[in-house]
CSV table of N, CA and C in Angstrom, one decimal:
chain,number,residue,atom,x,y,z
D,563,MET,N,25.9,-47.5,-12.2
D,563,MET,CA,25.1,-48.7,-12.1
D,563,MET,C,23.6,-48.3,-12.2
D,564,VAL,N,22.9,-49.0,-13.0
D,564,VAL,CA,21.5,-48.8,-13.2
D,564,VAL,C,20.7,-49.3,-12.0
D,565,LYS,N,19.8,-48.5,-11.5
D,565,LYS,CA,18.9,-48.9,-10.4
D,565,LYS,C,17.5,-49.1,-10.9
D,566,ILE,N,16.9,-50.2,-10.7
D,566,ILE,CA,15.6,-50.5,-11.1
D,566,ILE,C,14.6,-50.2,-10.0
D,567,VAL,N,13.5,-49.5,-10.3
D,567,VAL,CA,12.5,-49.2,-9.3
D,567,VAL,C,11.6,-50.4,-8.9
D,568,THR,N,11.4,-50.6,-7.7
D,568,THR,CA,10.6,-51.7,-7.2
D,568,THR,C,9.4,-51.2,-6.3
D,569,ASP,N,8.5,-52.2,-6.0
D,569,ASP,CA,7.4,-51.9,-5.1
D,569,ASP,C,7.9,-51.3,-3.8
D,570,GLY,N,7.3,-50.3,-3.3
D,570,GLY,CA,7.7,-49.7,-2.0
D,570,GLY,C,8.7,-48.6,-2.2
D,571,ALA,N,9.1,-48.3,-3.4
D,571,ALA,CA,10.0,-47.2,-3.6
D,571,ALA,C,9.4,-45.9,-3.1
D,572,ILE,N,10.2,-45.1,-2.4
D,572,ILE,CA,9.8,-43.8,-1.8
D,572,ILE,C,9.8,-42.8,-2.9
D,573,MET,N,8.7,-42.1,-3.0
D,573,MET,CA,8.5,-41.0,-4.0
D,573,MET,C,8.1,-39.7,-3.2
D,574,CYS,N,8.4,-38.6,-3.9
D,574,CYS,CA,7.9,-37.3,-3.3
D,574,CYS,C,7.5,-36.4,-4.5
D,575,CYS,N,6.7,-35.4,-4.1
D,575,CYS,CA,6.3,-34.3,-5.0
D,575,CYS,C,6.8,-33.0,-4.5
D,576,THR,N,7.3,-32.2,-5.3
D,576,THR,CA,7.8,-30.9,-4.9
D,576,THR,C,6.7,-30.0,-4.3
D,577,LEU,N,5.5,-30.3,-4.6
D,577,LEU,CA,4.4,-29.5,-4.0
D,577,LEU,C,3.6,-30.3,-2.9
D,578,GLY,N,4.0,-31.5,-2.6
D,578,GLY,CA,3.3,-32.3,-1.6
D,578,GLY,C,3.9,-32.0,-0.2
D,579,THR,N,3.2,-32.5,0.8
D,579,THR,CA,3.7,-32.3,2.2
D,579,THR,C,4.3,-33.6,2.8
D,580,TRP,N,4.2,-34.7,2.1
D,580,TRP,CA,4.9,-35.9,2.6
D,580,TRP,C,5.2,-36.9,1.5
D,581,GLN,N,6.0,-37.9,1.8
D,581,GLN,CA,6.5,-38.9,0.9
D,581,GLN,C,5.4,-40.0,0.8
D,582,ALA,N,5.5,-40.8,-0.3
D,582,ALA,CA,4.6,-41.9,-0.5
D,582,ALA,C,5.4,-43.1,-1.1
D,583,LYS,N,4.8,-44.2,-1.0
D,583,LYS,CA,5.4,-45.5,-1.5
D,583,LYS,C,4.7,-45.9,-2.8
D,584,LEU,N,5.5,-46.3,-3.8
D,584,LEU,CA,4.9,-46.8,-5.0
D,584,LEU,C,4.3,-48.2,-4.8
D,585,THR,N,3.2,-48.5,-5.4
D,585,THR,CA,2.6,-49.8,-5.3
D,585,THR,C,2.6,-50.4,-6.8
D,586,VAL,N,3.3,-51.5,-6.9
D,586,VAL,CA,3.5,-52.2,-8.2
D,586,VAL,C,2.3,-53.1,-8.4
D,587,LEU,N,1.5,-52.9,-9.4
D,587,LEU,CA,0.3,-53.8,-9.7
D,587,LEU,C,0.4,-54.3,-11.2
D,588,SER,N,1.3,-53.9,-12.0
D,588,SER,CA,1.4,-54.2,-13.4
D,588,SER,C,1.8,-55.7,-13.6
D,589,GLN,N,2.5,-56.3,-12.7
D,589,GLN,CA,2.9,-57.6,-12.8
D,589,GLN,C,3.2,-58.2,-11.4
D,590,SER,N,3.2,-59.6,-11.4
D,590,SER,CA,3.3,-60.2,-10.1
D,590,SER,C,4.3,-61.3,-10.0
D,591,PHE,N,5.3,-61.3,-10.9
D,591,PHE,CA,6.2,-62.4,-10.9
D,591,PHE,C,7.7,-62.1,-10.9
D,592,ARG,N,8.1,-60.9,-11.4
D,592,ARG,CA,9.5,-60.4,-11.4
D,592,ARG,C,9.8,-59.6,-10.2
D,593,SER,N,10.8,-60.0,-9.4
D,593,SER,CA,11.1,-59.3,-8.2
D,593,SER,C,12.6,-59.2,-8.1
D,594,ILE,N,13.0,-58.2,-7.3
D,594,ILE,CA,14.4,-58.0,-6.9
D,594,ILE,C,14.4,-58.0,-5.4
D,595,SER,N,15.1,-58.8,-4.7
D,595,SER,CA,15.2,-58.9,-3.2
D,595,SER,C,13.8,-58.9,-2.6
D,596,GLY,N,12.9,-59.6,-3.3
D,596,GLY,CA,11.6,-59.8,-2.7
D,596,GLY,C,10.6,-58.7,-3.1
D,597,ALA,N,11.0,-57.6,-3.8
D,597,ALA,CA,10.1,-56.5,-4.1
D,597,ALA,C,9.8,-56.6,-5.6
D,598,LEU,N,8.6,-56.5,-6.0
D,598,LEU,CA,8.2,-56.5,-7.4
D,598,LEU,C,8.8,-55.4,-8.2
D,599,VAL,N,9.2,-55.7,-9.4
D,599,VAL,CA,9.8,-54.7,-10.3
D,599,VAL,C,8.7,-53.8,-10.9
D,600,ALA,N,8.9,-52.5,-10.9
D,600,ALA,CA,7.9,-51.6,-11.5
D,600,ALA,C,8.1,-51.5,-13.0
D,601,THR,N,7.0,-51.3,-13.7
D,601,THR,CA,7.0,-51.1,-15.1
D,601,THR,C,6.4,-49.8,-15.5
D,602,GLU,N,6.4,-49.4,-16.7
D,602,GLU,CA,5.9,-48.2,-17.2
D,602,GLU,C,4.4,-48.0,-16.9
D,603,GLU,N,3.7,-49.2,-16.7
D,603,GLU,CA,2.3,-49.2,-16.4
D,603,GLU,C,1.9,-48.8,-15.0
D,604,ASP,N,2.9,-48.8,-14.1
D,604,ASP,CA,2.7,-48.5,-12.7
D,604,ASP,C,2.7,-46.9,-12.5
D,605,GLU,N,1.7,-46.2,-13.1
D,605,GLU,CA,1.8,-44.8,-13.0
D,605,GLU,C,0.4,-44.2,-12.8
D,606,ILE,N,-0.5,-44.9,-12.2
D,606,ILE,CA,-1.9,-44.4,-12.0
D,606,ILE,C,-2.0,-43.8,-10.7
D,607,GLY,N,-2.4,-42.5,-10.7
D,607,GLY,CA,-2.6,-41.7,-9.5
D,607,GLY,C,-3.6,-42.3,-8.6
D,608,LEU,N,-3.4,-42.3,-7.3
D,608,LEU,CA,-4.2,-42.8,-6.2
D,608,LEU,C,-4.4,-44.4,-6.3
D,609,ILE,N,-3.7,-45.0,-7.3
D,609,ILE,CA,-3.7,-46.5,-7.3
D,609,ILE,C,-2.3,-47.0,-7.1
D,610,ASN,N,-1.4,-46.6,-8.1
D,610,ASN,CA,0.0,-47.0,-7.9
D,610,ASN,C,0.8,-45.9,-7.1
D,611,ILE,N,0.3,-44.7,-7.3
D,611,ILE,CA,1.0,-43.5,-6.7
D,611,ILE,C,0.0,-42.9,-5.7
D,612,PRO,N,0.1,-43.1,-4.4
D,612,PRO,CA,-0.8,-42.5,-3.4
D,612,PRO,C,-0.6,-41.0,-3.3
D,613,SER,N,-1.5,-40.4,-2.5
D,613,SER,CA,-1.5,-39.0,-2.3
D,613,SER,C,-0.2,-38.6,-1.6
D,614,PHE,N,0.3,-37.4,-1.9
D,614,PHE,CA,1.5,-36.8,-1.2
D,614,PHE,C,1.1,-35.9,-0.1
D,615,GLY,N,-0.1,-36.1,0.4
D,615,GLY,CA,-0.6,-35.2,1.5
D,615,GLY,C,-1.4,-34.0,1.0
D,616,VAL,N,-1.0,-32.9,1.4
D,616,VAL,CA,-1.7,-31.6,1.0
D,616,VAL,C,-0.9,-31.0,-0.1
D,617,CYS,N,-1.5,-30.5,-1.2
D,617,CYS,CA,-0.8,-29.8,-2.3
D,617,CYS,C,-0.6,-28.3,-1.9
D,618,LYS,N,0.6,-27.9,-2.1
D,618,LYS,CA,1.0,-26.5,-1.8
D,618,LYS,C,0.9,-25.6,-3.1
D,619,CYS,N,0.1,-26.1,-4.1
D,619,CYS,CA,0.1,-25.3,-5.4
D,619,CYS,C,-0.9,-24.1,-5.3
D,620,SER,N,-1.8,-24.1,-4.4
D,620,SER,CA,-2.7,-23.0,-4.3
D,620,SER,C,-3.2,-22.8,-2.9
D,621,SER,N,-3.9,-21.8,-2.6
D,621,SER,CA,-4.5,-21.6,-1.3
D,621,SER,C,-6.0,-21.4,-1.4
D,622,PRO,N,-6.8,-22.0,-0.6
D,622,PRO,CA,-6.4,-23.0,0.4
D,622,PRO,C,-5.8,-24.3,-0.2
D,623,ASN,N,-5.0,-24.9,0.6
D,623,ASN,CA,-4.3,-26.1,0.1
D,623,ASN,C,-5.2,-27.3,-0.1
D,624,PRO,N,-5.5,-27.8,-1.3
D,624,PRO,CA,-6.3,-28.9,-1.5
D,624,PRO,C,-5.6,-30.2,-1.3
D,625,PRO,N,-6.3,-31.4,-1.1
D,625,PRO,CA,-5.6,-32.6,-1.0
D,625,PRO,C,-4.8,-32.9,-2.3
D,626,CYS,N,-3.7,-33.6,-2.1
D,626,CYS,CA,-2.9,-34.0,-3.3
D,626,CYS,C,-3.6,-35.1,-4.0
D,627,ILE,N,-3.8,-35.0,-5.3
D,627,ILE,CA,-4.3,-36.0,-6.2
D,627,ILE,C,-3.2,-36.1,-7.3
D,628,PRO,N,-2.3,-37.1,-7.2
D,628,PRO,CA,-1.3,-37.3,-8.3
D,628,PRO,C,-1.8,-37.4,-9.7
D,629,GLN,N,-1.2,-36.7,-10.6
D,629,GLN,CA,-1.6,-36.8,-12.0
D,629,GLN,C,-0.4,-37.0,-12.8
D,630,PRO,N,0.2,-38.2,-12.8
D,630,PRO,CA,1.4,-38.5,-13.5
D,630,PRO,C,1.3,-38.4,-15.0
D,631,GLN,N,2.3,-38.0,-15.6
D,631,GLN,CA,2.3,-37.8,-17.1
D,631,GLN,C,3.2,-38.9,-17.7
D,632,GLY,N,3.4,-40.0,-17.1
D,632,GLY,CA,4.3,-41.0,-17.6
D,632,GLY,C,5.7,-41.0,-17.0
D,633,TRP,N,6.4,-42.1,-17.0
D,633,TRP,CA,7.7,-42.1,-16.4
D,633,TRP,C,8.7,-41.6,-17.4
D,634,GLN,N,9.7,-40.9,-16.9
D,634,GLN,CA,10.7,-40.3,-17.7
D,634,GLN,C,11.8,-41.2,-18.0
D,635,GLN,N,12.1,-42.2,-17.2
D,635,GLN,CA,13.2,-43.1,-17.4
D,635,GLN,C,12.7,-44.6,-17.4
D,636,THR,N,12.8,-45.3,-18.5
D,636,THR,CA,12.5,-46.7,-18.5
D,636,THR,C,13.6,-47.4,-19.3
D,637,THR,N,13.7,-48.7,-19.2
D,637,THR,CA,14.7,-49.4,-20.1
D,637,THR,C,14.3,-49.2,-21.5
D,638,GLN,N,15.3,-49.3,-22.4
D,638,GLN,CA,15.1,-49.2,-23.8
D,638,GLN,C,14.6,-50.5,-24.5
D,639,LYS,N,15.0,-51.6,-23.9
D,639,LYS,CA,14.7,-52.9,-24.5
D,639,LYS,C,14.2,-54.0,-23.6
D,640,ASP,N,14.6,-53.9,-22.3
D,640,ASP,CA,14.2,-54.9,-21.3
D,640,ASP,C,12.7,-54.6,-20.9
D,641,SER,N,11.9,-55.7,-20.9
D,641,SER,CA,10.5,-55.5,-20.6
D,641,SER,C,10.0,-56.8,-19.8
D,642,ILE,N,8.8,-56.6,-19.2
D,642,ILE,CA,8.1,-57.7,-18.6
D,642,ILE,C,6.7,-57.7,-19.2
D,643,ASN,N,6.4,-58.8,-19.9
D,643,ASN,CA,5.1,-58.9,-20.6
D,643,ASN,C,4.9,-57.7,-21.6
D,644,GLY,N,6.0,-57.2,-22.2
D,644,GLY,CA,5.8,-56.1,-23.1
D,644,GLY,C,5.9,-54.7,-22.5
D,645,MET,N,6.0,-54.6,-21.2
D,645,MET,CA,6.0,-53.3,-20.5
D,645,MET,C,7.4,-53.0,-20.1
D,646,LEU,N,7.9,-51.8,-20.5
D,646,LEU,CA,9.3,-51.4,-20.2
D,646,LEU,C,9.5,-51.3,-18.7
D,647,ILE,N,10.7,-51.6,-18.2
D,647,ILE,CA,11.0,-51.6,-16.8
D,647,ILE,C,11.4,-50.2,-16.4
D,648,LYS,N,10.9,-49.7,-15.2
D,648,LYS,CA,11.1,-48.4,-14.7
D,648,LYS,C,12.5,-48.3,-14.1
D,649,LEU,N,13.3,-47.3,-14.4
D,649,LEU,CA,14.6,-47.1,-13.9
D,649,LEU,C,14.5,-45.9,-12.9
C-alpha cells in the first residue's frame, strides 16, 4: 500500500542528533486525516525541513543545516497544482 507524506511527518538525518517534523507549505487545500499532503516542492531546508540538531559530520560539531537534494519518491502522475505528491 502506498503511503503519502503529510504535514508533521517525522524525518531524521543519519548525521543529525534528533528527529524533525516536515512542514507543508506548498499547498493549503489537500489533506489526509486533517494533515496537508506534501508535494515535491516541500523540500526547502530550514523552512519545510527544520534542523536535525547538531551535525556529526565533522568536529567540532556544527549546527545542522539541511540541504535537501530533492525527494527520491513522488507519484508519477498524481499532482496538486502541477506538483507531484511525495510518497
